[in-house]
PDB file of C-alpha atoms and ligand atoms in Angstrom:
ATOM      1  CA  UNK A   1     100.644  92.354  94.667  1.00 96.00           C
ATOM      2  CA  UNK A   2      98.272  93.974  97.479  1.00 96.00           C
ATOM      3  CA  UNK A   3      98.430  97.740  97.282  1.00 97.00           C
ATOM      4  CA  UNK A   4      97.707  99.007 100.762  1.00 97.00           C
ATOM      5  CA  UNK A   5      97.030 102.847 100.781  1.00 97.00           C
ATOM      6  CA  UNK A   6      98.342 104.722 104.270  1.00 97.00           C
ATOM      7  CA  UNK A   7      95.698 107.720 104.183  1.00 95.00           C
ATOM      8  CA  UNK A   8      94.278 110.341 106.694  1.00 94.00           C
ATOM      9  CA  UNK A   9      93.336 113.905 105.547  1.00 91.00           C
ATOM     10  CA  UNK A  10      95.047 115.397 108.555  1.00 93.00           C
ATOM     11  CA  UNK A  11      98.643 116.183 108.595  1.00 94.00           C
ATOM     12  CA  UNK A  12     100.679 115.101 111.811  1.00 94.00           C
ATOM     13  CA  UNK A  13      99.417 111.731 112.550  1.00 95.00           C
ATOM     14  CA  UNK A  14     102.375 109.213 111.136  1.00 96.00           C
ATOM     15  CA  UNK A  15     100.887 108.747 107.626  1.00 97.00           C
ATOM     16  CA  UNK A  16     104.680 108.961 106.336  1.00 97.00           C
ATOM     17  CA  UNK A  17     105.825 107.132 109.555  1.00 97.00           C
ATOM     18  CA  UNK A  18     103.327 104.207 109.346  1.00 98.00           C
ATOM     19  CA  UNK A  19     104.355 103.377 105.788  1.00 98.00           C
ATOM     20  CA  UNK A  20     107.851 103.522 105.837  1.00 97.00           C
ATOM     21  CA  UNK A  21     107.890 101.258 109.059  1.00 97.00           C
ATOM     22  CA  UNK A  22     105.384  98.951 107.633  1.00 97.00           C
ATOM     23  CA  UNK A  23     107.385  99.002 104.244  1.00 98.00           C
ATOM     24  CA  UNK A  24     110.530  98.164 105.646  1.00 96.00           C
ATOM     25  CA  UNK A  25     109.439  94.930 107.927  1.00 96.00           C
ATOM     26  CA  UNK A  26     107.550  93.827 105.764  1.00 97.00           C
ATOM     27  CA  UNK A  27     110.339  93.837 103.407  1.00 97.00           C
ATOM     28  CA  UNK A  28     112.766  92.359 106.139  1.00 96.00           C
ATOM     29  CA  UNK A  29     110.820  89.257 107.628  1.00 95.00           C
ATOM     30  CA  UNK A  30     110.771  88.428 110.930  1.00 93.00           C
ATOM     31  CA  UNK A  31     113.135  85.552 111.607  1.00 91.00           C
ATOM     32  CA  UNK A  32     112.232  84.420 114.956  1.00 90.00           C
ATOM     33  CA  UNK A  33     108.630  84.122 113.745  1.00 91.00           C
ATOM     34  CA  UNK A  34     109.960  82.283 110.706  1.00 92.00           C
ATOM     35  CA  UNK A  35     108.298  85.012 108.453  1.00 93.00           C
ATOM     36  CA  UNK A  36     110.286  85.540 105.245  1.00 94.00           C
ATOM     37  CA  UNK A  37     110.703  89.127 104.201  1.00 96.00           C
ATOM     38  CA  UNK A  38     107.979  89.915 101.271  1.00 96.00           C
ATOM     39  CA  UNK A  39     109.090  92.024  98.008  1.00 97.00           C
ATOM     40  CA  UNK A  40     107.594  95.705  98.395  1.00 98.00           C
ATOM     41  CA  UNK A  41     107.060  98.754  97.014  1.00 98.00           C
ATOM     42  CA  UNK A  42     107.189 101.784  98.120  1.00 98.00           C
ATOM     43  CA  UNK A  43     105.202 104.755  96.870  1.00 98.00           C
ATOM     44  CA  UNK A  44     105.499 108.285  97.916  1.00 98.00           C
ATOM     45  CA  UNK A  45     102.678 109.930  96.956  1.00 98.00           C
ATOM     46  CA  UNK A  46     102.864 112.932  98.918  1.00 98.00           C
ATOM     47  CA  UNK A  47     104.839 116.200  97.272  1.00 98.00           C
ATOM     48  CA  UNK A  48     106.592 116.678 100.156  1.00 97.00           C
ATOM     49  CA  UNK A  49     108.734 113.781  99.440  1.00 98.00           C
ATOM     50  CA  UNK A  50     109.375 112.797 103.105  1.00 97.00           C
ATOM     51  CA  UNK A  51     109.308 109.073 102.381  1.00 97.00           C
ATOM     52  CA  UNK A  52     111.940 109.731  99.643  1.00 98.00           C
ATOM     53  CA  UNK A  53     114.365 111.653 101.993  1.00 96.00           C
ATOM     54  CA  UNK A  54     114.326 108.877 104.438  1.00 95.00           C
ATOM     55  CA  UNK A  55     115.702 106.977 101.758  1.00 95.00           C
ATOM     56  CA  UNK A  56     118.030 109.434 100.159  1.00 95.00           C
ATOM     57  CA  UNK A  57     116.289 109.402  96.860  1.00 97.00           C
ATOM     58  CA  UNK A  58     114.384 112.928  97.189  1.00 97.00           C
ATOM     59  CA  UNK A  59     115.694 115.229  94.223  1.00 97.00           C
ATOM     60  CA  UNK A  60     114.519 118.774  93.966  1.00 97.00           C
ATOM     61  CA  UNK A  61     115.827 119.378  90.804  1.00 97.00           C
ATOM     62  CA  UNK A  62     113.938 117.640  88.333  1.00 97.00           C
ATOM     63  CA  UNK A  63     110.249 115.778  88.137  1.00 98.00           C
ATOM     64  CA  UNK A  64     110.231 112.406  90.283  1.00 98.00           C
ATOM     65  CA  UNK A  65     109.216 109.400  88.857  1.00 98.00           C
ATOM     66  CA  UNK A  66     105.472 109.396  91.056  1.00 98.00           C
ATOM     67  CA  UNK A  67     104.921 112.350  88.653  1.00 98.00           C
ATOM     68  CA  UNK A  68     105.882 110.594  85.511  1.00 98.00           C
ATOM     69  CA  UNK A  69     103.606 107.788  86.747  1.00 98.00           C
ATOM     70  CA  UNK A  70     100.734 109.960  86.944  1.00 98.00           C
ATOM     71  CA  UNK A  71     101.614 111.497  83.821  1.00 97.00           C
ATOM     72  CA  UNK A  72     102.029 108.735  81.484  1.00 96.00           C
ATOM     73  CA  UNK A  73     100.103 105.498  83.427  1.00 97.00           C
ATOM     74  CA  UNK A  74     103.448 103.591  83.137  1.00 97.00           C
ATOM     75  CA  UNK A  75     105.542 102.111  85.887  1.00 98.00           C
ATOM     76  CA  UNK A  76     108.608 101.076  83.751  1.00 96.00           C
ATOM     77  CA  UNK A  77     111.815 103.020  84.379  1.00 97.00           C
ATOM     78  CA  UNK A  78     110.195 104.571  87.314  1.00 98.00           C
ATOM     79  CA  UNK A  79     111.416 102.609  89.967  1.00 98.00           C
ATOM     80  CA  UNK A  80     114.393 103.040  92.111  1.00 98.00           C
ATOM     81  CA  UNK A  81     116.264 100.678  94.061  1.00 97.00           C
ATOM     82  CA  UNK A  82     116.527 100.853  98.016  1.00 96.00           C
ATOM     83  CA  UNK A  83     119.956  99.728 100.397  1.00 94.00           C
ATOM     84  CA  UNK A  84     117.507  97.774 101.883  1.00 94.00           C
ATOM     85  CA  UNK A  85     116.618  94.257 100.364  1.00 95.00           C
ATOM     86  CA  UNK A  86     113.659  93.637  98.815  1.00 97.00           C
ATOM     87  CA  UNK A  87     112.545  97.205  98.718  1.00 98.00           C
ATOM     88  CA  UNK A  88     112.168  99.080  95.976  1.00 98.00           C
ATOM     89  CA  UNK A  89     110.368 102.962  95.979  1.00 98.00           C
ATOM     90  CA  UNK A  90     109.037 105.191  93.931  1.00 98.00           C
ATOM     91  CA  UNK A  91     109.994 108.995  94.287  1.00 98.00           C
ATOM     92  CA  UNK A  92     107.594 112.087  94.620  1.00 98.00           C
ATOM     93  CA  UNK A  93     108.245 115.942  94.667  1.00 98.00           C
ATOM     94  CA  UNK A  94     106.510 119.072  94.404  1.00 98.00           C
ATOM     95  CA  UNK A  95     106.967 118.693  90.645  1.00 98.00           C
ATOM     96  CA  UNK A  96     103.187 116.495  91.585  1.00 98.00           C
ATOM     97  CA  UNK A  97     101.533 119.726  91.724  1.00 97.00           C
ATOM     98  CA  UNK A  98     102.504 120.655  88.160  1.00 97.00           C
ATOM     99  CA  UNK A  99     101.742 117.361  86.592  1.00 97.00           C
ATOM    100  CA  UNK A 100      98.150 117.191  88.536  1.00 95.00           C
ATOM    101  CA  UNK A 101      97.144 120.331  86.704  1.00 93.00           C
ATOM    102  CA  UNK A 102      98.771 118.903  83.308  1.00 94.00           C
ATOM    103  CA  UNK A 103      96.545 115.660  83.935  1.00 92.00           C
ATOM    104  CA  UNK A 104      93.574 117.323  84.668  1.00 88.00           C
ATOM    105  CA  UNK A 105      93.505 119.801  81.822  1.00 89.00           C
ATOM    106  CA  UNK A 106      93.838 116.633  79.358  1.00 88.00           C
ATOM    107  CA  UNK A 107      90.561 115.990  78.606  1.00 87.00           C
ATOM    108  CA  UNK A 108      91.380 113.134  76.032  1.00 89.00           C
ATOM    109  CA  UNK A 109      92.032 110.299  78.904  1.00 88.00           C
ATOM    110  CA  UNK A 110      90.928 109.265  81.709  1.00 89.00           C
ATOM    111  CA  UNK A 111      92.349 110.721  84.442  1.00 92.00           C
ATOM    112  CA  UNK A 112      91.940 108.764  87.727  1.00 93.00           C
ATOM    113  CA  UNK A 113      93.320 105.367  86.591  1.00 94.00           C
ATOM    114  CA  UNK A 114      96.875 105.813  85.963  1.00 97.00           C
ATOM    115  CA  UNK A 115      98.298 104.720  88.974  1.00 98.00           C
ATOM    116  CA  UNK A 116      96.044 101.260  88.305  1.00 97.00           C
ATOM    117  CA  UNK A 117      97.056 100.533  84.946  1.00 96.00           C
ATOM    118  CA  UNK A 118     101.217 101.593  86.093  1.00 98.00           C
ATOM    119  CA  UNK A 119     101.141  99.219  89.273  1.00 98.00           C
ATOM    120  CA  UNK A 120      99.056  96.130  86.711  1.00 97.00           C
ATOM    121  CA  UNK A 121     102.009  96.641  85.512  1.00 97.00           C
ATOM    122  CA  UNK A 122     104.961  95.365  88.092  1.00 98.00           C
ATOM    123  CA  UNK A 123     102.284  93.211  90.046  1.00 95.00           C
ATOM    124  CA  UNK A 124     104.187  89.780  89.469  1.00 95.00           C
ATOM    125  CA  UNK A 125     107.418  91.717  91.024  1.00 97.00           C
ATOM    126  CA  UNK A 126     106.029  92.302  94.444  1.00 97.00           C
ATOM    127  CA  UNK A 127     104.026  91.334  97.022  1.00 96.00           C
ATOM    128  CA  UNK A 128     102.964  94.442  98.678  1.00 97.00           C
ATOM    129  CA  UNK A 129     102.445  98.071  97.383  1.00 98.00           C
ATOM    130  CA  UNK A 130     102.802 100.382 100.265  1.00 98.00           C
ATOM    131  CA  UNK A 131     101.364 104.174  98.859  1.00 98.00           C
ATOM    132  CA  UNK A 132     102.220 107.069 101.293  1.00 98.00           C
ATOM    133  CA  UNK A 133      99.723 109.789 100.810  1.00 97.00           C
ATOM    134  CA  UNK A 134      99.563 113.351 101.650  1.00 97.00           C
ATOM    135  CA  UNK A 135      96.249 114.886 103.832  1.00 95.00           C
ATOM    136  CA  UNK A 136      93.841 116.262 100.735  1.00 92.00           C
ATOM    137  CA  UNK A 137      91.875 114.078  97.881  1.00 91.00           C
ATOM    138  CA  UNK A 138      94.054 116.016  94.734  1.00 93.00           C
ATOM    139  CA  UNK A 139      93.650 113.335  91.684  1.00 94.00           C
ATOM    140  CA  UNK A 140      97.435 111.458  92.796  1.00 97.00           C
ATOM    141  CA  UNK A 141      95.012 110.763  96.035  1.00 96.00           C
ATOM    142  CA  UNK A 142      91.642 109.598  93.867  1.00 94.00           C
ATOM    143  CA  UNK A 143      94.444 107.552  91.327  1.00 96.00           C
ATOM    144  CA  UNK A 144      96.076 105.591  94.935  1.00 96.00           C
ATOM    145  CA  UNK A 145      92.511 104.714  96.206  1.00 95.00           C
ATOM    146  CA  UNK A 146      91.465 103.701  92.516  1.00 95.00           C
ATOM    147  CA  UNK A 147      94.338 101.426  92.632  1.00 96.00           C
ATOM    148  CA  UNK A 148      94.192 100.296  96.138  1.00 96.00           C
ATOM    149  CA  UNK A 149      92.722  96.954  97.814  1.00 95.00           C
ATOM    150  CA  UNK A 150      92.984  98.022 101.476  1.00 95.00           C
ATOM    151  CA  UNK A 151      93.265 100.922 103.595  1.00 95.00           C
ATOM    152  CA  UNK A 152      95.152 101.638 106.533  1.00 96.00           C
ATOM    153  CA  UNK A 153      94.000 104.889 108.730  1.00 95.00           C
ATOM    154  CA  UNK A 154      96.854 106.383 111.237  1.00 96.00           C
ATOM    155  CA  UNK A 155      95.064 108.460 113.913  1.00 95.00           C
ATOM    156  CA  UNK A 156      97.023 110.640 116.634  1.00 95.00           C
ATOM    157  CA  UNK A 157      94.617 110.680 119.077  1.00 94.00           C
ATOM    158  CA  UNK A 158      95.040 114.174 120.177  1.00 86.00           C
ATOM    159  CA  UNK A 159      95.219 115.498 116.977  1.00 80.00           C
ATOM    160  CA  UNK A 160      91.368 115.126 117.416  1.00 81.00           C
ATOM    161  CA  UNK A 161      88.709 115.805 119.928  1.00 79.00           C
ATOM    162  CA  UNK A 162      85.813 113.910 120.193  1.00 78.00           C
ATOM    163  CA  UNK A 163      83.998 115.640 117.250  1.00 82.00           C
ATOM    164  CA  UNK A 164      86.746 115.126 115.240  1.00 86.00           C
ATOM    165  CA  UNK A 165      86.698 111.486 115.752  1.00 89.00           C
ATOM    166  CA  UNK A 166      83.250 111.317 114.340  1.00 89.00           C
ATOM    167  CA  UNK A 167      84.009 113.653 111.239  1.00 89.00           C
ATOM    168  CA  UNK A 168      87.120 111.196 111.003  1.00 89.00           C
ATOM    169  CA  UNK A 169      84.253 108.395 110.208  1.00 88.00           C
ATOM    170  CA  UNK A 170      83.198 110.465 107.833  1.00 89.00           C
ATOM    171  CA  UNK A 171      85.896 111.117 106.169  1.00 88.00           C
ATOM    172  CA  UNK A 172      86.904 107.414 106.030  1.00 88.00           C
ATOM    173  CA  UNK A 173      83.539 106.846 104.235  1.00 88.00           C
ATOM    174  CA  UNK A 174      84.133 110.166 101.976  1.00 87.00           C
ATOM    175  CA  UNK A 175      87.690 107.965 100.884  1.00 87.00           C
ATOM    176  CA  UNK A 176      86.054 104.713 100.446  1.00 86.00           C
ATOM    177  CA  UNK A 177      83.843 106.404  98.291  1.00 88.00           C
ATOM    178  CA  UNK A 178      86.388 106.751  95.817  1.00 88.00           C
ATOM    179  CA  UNK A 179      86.096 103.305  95.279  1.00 92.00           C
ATOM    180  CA  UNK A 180      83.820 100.778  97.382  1.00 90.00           C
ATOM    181  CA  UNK A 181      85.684  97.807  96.479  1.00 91.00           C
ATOM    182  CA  UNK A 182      88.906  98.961  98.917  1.00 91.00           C
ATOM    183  CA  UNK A 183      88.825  97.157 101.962  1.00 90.00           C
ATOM    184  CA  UNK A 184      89.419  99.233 105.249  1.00 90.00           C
ATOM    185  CA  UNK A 185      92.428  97.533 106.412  1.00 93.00           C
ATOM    186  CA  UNK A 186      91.852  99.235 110.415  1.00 95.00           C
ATOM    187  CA  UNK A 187      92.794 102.421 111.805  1.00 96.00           C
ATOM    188  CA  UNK A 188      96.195 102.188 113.372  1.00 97.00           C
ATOM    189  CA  UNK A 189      96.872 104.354 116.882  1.00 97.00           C
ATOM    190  CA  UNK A 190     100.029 106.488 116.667  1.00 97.00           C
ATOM    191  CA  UNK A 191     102.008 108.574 118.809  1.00 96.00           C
ATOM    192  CA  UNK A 192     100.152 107.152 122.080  1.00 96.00           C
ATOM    193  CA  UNK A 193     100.536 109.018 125.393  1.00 96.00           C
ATOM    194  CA  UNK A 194      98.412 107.945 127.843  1.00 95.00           C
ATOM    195  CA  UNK A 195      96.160 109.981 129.539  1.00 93.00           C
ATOM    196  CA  UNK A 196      92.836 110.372 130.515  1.00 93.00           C
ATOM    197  CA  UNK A 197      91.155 112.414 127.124  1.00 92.00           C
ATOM    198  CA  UNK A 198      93.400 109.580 124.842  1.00 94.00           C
ATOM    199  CA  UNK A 199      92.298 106.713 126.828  1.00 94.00           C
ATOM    200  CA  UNK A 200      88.397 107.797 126.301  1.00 93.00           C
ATOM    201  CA  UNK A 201      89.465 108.780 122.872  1.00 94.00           C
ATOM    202  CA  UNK A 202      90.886 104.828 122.375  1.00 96.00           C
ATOM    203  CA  UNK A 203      87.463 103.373 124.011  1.00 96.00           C
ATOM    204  CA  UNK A 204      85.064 105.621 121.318  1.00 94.00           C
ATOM    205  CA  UNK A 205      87.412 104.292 118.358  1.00 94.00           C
ATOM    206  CA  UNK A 206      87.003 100.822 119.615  1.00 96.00           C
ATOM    207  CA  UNK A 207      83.794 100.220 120.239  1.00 96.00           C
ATOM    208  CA  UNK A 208      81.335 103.062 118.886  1.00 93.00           C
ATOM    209  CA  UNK A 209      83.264 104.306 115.671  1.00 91.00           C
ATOM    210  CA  UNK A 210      81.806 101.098 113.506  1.00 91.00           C
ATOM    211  CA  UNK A 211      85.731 100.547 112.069  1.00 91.00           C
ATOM    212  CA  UNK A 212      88.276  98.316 112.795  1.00 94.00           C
ATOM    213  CA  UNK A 213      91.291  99.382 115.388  1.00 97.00           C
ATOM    214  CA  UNK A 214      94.529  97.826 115.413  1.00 98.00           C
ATOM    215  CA  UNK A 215      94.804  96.071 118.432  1.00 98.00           C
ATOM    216  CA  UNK A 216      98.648  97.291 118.892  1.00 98.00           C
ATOM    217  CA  UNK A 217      98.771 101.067 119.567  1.00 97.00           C
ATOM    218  CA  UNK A 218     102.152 103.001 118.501  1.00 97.00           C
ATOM    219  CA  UNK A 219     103.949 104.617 121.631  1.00 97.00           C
ATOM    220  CA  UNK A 220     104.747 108.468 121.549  1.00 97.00           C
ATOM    221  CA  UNK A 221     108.948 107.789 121.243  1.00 95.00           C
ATOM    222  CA  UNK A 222     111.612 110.933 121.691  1.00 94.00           C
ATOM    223  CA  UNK A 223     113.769 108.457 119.331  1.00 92.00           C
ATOM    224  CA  UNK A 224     110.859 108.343 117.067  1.00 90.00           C
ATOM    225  CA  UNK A 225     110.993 112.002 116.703  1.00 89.00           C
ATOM    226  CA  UNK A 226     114.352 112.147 116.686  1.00 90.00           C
ATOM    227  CA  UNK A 227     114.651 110.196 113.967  1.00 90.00           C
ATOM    228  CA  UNK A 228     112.820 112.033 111.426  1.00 86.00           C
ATOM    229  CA  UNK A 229     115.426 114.627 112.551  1.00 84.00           C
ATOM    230  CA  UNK A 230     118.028 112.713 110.540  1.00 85.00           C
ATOM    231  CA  UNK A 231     115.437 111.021 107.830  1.00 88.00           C
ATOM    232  CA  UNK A 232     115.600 107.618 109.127  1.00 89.00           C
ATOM    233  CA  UNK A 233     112.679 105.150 109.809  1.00 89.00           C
ATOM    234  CA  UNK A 234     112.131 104.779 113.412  1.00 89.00           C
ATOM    235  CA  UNK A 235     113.270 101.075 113.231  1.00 87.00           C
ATOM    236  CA  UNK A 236     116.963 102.177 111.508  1.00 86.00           C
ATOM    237  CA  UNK A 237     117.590 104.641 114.406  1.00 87.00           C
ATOM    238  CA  UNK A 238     116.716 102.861 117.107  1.00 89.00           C
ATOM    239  CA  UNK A 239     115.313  99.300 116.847  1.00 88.00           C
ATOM    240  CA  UNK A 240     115.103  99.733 120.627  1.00 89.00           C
ATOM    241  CA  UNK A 241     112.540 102.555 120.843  1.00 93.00           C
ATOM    242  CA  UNK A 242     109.271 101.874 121.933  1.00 94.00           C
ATOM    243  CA  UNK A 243     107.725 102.918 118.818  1.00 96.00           C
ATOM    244  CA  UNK A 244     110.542 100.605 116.642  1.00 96.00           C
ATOM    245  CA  UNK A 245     109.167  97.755 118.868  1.00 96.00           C
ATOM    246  CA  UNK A 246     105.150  98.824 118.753  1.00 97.00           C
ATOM    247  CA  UNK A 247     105.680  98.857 114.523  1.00 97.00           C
ATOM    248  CA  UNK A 248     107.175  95.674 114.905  1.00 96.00           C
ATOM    249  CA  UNK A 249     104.133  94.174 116.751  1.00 97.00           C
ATOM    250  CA  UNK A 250     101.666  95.957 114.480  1.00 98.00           C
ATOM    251  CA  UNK A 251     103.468  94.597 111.443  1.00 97.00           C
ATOM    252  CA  UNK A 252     102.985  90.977 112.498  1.00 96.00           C
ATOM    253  CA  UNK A 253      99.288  91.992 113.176  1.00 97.00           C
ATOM    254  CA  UNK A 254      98.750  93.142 110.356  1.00 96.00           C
ATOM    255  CA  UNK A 255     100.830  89.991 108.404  1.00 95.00           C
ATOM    256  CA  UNK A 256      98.533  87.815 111.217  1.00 93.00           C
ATOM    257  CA  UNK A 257      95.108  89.337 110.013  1.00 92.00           C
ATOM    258  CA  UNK A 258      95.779  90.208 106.607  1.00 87.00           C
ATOM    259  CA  UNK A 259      98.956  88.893 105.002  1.00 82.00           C
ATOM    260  CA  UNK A 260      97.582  85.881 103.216  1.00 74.00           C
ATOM    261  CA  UNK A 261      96.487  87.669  99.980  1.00 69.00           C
ATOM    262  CA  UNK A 262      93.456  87.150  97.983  1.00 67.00           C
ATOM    263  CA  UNK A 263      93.402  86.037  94.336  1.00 63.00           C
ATOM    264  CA  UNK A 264      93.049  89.505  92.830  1.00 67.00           C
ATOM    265  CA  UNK A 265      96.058  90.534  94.619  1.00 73.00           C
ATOM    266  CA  UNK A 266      97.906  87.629  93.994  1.00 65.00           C
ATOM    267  CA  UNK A 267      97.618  88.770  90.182  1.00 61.00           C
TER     268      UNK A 267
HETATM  269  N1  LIG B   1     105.477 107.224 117.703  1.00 51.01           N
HETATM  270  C1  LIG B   1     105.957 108.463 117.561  1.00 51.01           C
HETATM  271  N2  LIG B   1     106.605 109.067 118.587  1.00 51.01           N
HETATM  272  C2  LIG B   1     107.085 110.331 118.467  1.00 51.01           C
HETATM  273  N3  LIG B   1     106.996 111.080 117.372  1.00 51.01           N
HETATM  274  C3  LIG B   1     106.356 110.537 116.298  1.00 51.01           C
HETATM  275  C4  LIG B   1     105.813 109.215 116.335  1.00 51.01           C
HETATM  276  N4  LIG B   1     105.241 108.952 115.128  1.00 51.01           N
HETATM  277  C5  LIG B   1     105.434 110.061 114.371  1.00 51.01           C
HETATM  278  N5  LIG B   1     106.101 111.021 115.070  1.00 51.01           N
HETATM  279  C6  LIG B   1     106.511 112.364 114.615  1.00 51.01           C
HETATM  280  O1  LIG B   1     105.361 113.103 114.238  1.00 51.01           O
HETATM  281  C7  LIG B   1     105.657 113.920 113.117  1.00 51.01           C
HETATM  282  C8  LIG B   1     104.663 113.634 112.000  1.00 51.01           C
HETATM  283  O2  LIG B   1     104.857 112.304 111.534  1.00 51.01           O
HETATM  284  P1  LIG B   1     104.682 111.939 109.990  1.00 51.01           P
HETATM  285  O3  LIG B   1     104.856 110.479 109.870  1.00 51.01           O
HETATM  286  O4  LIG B   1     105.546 112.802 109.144  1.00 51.01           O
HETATM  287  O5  LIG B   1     103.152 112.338 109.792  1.00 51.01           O
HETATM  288  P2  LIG B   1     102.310 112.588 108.457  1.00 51.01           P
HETATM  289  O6  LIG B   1     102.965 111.832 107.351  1.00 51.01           O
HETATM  290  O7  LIG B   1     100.945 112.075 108.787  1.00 51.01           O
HETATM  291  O8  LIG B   1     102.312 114.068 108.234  1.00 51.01           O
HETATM  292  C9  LIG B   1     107.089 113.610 112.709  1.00 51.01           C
HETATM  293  O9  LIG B   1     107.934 114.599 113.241  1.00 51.01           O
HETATM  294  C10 LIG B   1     107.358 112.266 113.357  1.00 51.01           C
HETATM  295  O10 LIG B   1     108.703 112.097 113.692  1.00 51.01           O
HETATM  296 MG1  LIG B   2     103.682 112.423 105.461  1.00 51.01          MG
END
């Protein structure tokens, strides 16, 4: 199983979009390519729960399973099944905040390998981990980069200027830190309007910023927007939209460049 973490510390830029989408085809093949659907994981990471509501398994009332996870280091029991085939997700809620400060005031165990040892755990039962993360580096952030092989960076372009492309090198480095061995998958371009500050914005990334940059960009959709409005993915609403269709080509780019998995994630 390859556990890819979605990860930017801004909020905005289709962190909870990116996953979902790339959760979901992956999960669902591609059959005029001939690509079978892989077995995934989802993991909402994120307190918000977001990812959960889109697949009507956020619940207020009591501590989600991601929190258990953390809690305990054990996977079992702590899955929940999808509609869709072949996807399978993991809950979060704000009950993370509460079990981050019960983690970190146990002093007895480690604290930042839980996820790690929980995921070792299912890693015959899927092919692809998919971890949705919120924008900060609280320990569920440092236990999804301990786990994870490969990184995947959404970036709204005009969520940043210029300067804030550089400190968003930075920052990449700062998450990599938390463990070298994570490869950076490439940063993804989301919500893409074109215009003259995005377009310079696009050349920087691509040639000067030292990372790799999806070659597909995601188009700024109204139905992508829209459907958040009714927690849906982008490709359930409207397989039509622009940014349904852009998913669908970064998806096979992504399966293209970096779907044949390596022997540590085959494990
Ligand atoms: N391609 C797109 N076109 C239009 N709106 C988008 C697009 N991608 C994301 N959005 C909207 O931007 C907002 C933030 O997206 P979200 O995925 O929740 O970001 P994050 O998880 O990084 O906070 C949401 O309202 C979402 O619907
Ligand atoms: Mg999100």
């Amino acid at each position: 199983m390859k556990i890819i973490s979605v990860i930017n510390l801004k909020g905005g830029v289709a962190k909870t979009t990116t996953a979902v989408s790339l959760a979901e085809l992956l999960a669902e093949g591609d059959r005029r390519r001939k690509r079978k659907g892989s077995r995934v994981l989802l993991f909402d990471n994120d307190k918000q729960g977001n990812t959960s509501r889109m697949f009507g398994v956020y619940n207020g009332e009591r501590e989600a399973e991601a929190c258990r996870i953390i809690k305990t280091g054990r996977i079992t029991g702590n899955i929940r099944d999808t509609k869709e085939e072949n996807l399978d997700i993991v809950p979060c809620n704000y009950f993370m905040e509460l079990a981050e400060l019960e983690i970190k005031a146990d002093k007895e165990h480690a604290q930042h390998d839980r996820y790690k040892s929980a995921l070792h755990e299912v890693s015959g039962q899927y092919d692809y981990c998919i971890i949705d993360n919120p924008p900060d580096l609280g320990m569920n952030v440092i236990n999804a980069m301990v786990a994870t092989h490969e990184i995947i960076i959404p970036v709204r372009l005009d969520a940043y200027s210029l300067d804030g492309l550089e400190e968003l090198v930075e920052q990449i480095n700062q998450i990599r830190a938390l463990n070298p061995k994570a490869r950076i998958g490439g940063v993804l371009i989301t919500d893409f309007e074109k215009s003259d500050t995005s377009e310079a914005a696009e050349r920087w990334l691509r040639t000067k910023s030292g990372c790799h940059v999806f070659q597909c960009k995601i188009r700024h959709s109204k139905k992508a927007k829209d459907a958040t409005f009714y927690r849906q993915t982008p490709t359930h609403y409207s397989v039509r939209s622009g940014a349904a269709q852009d998913y669908k080509a970064f998806t096979e780019e992504y399966v293209q460049k970096f779907g044949h998995l390596a022997a540590e994630e085959r494990r």
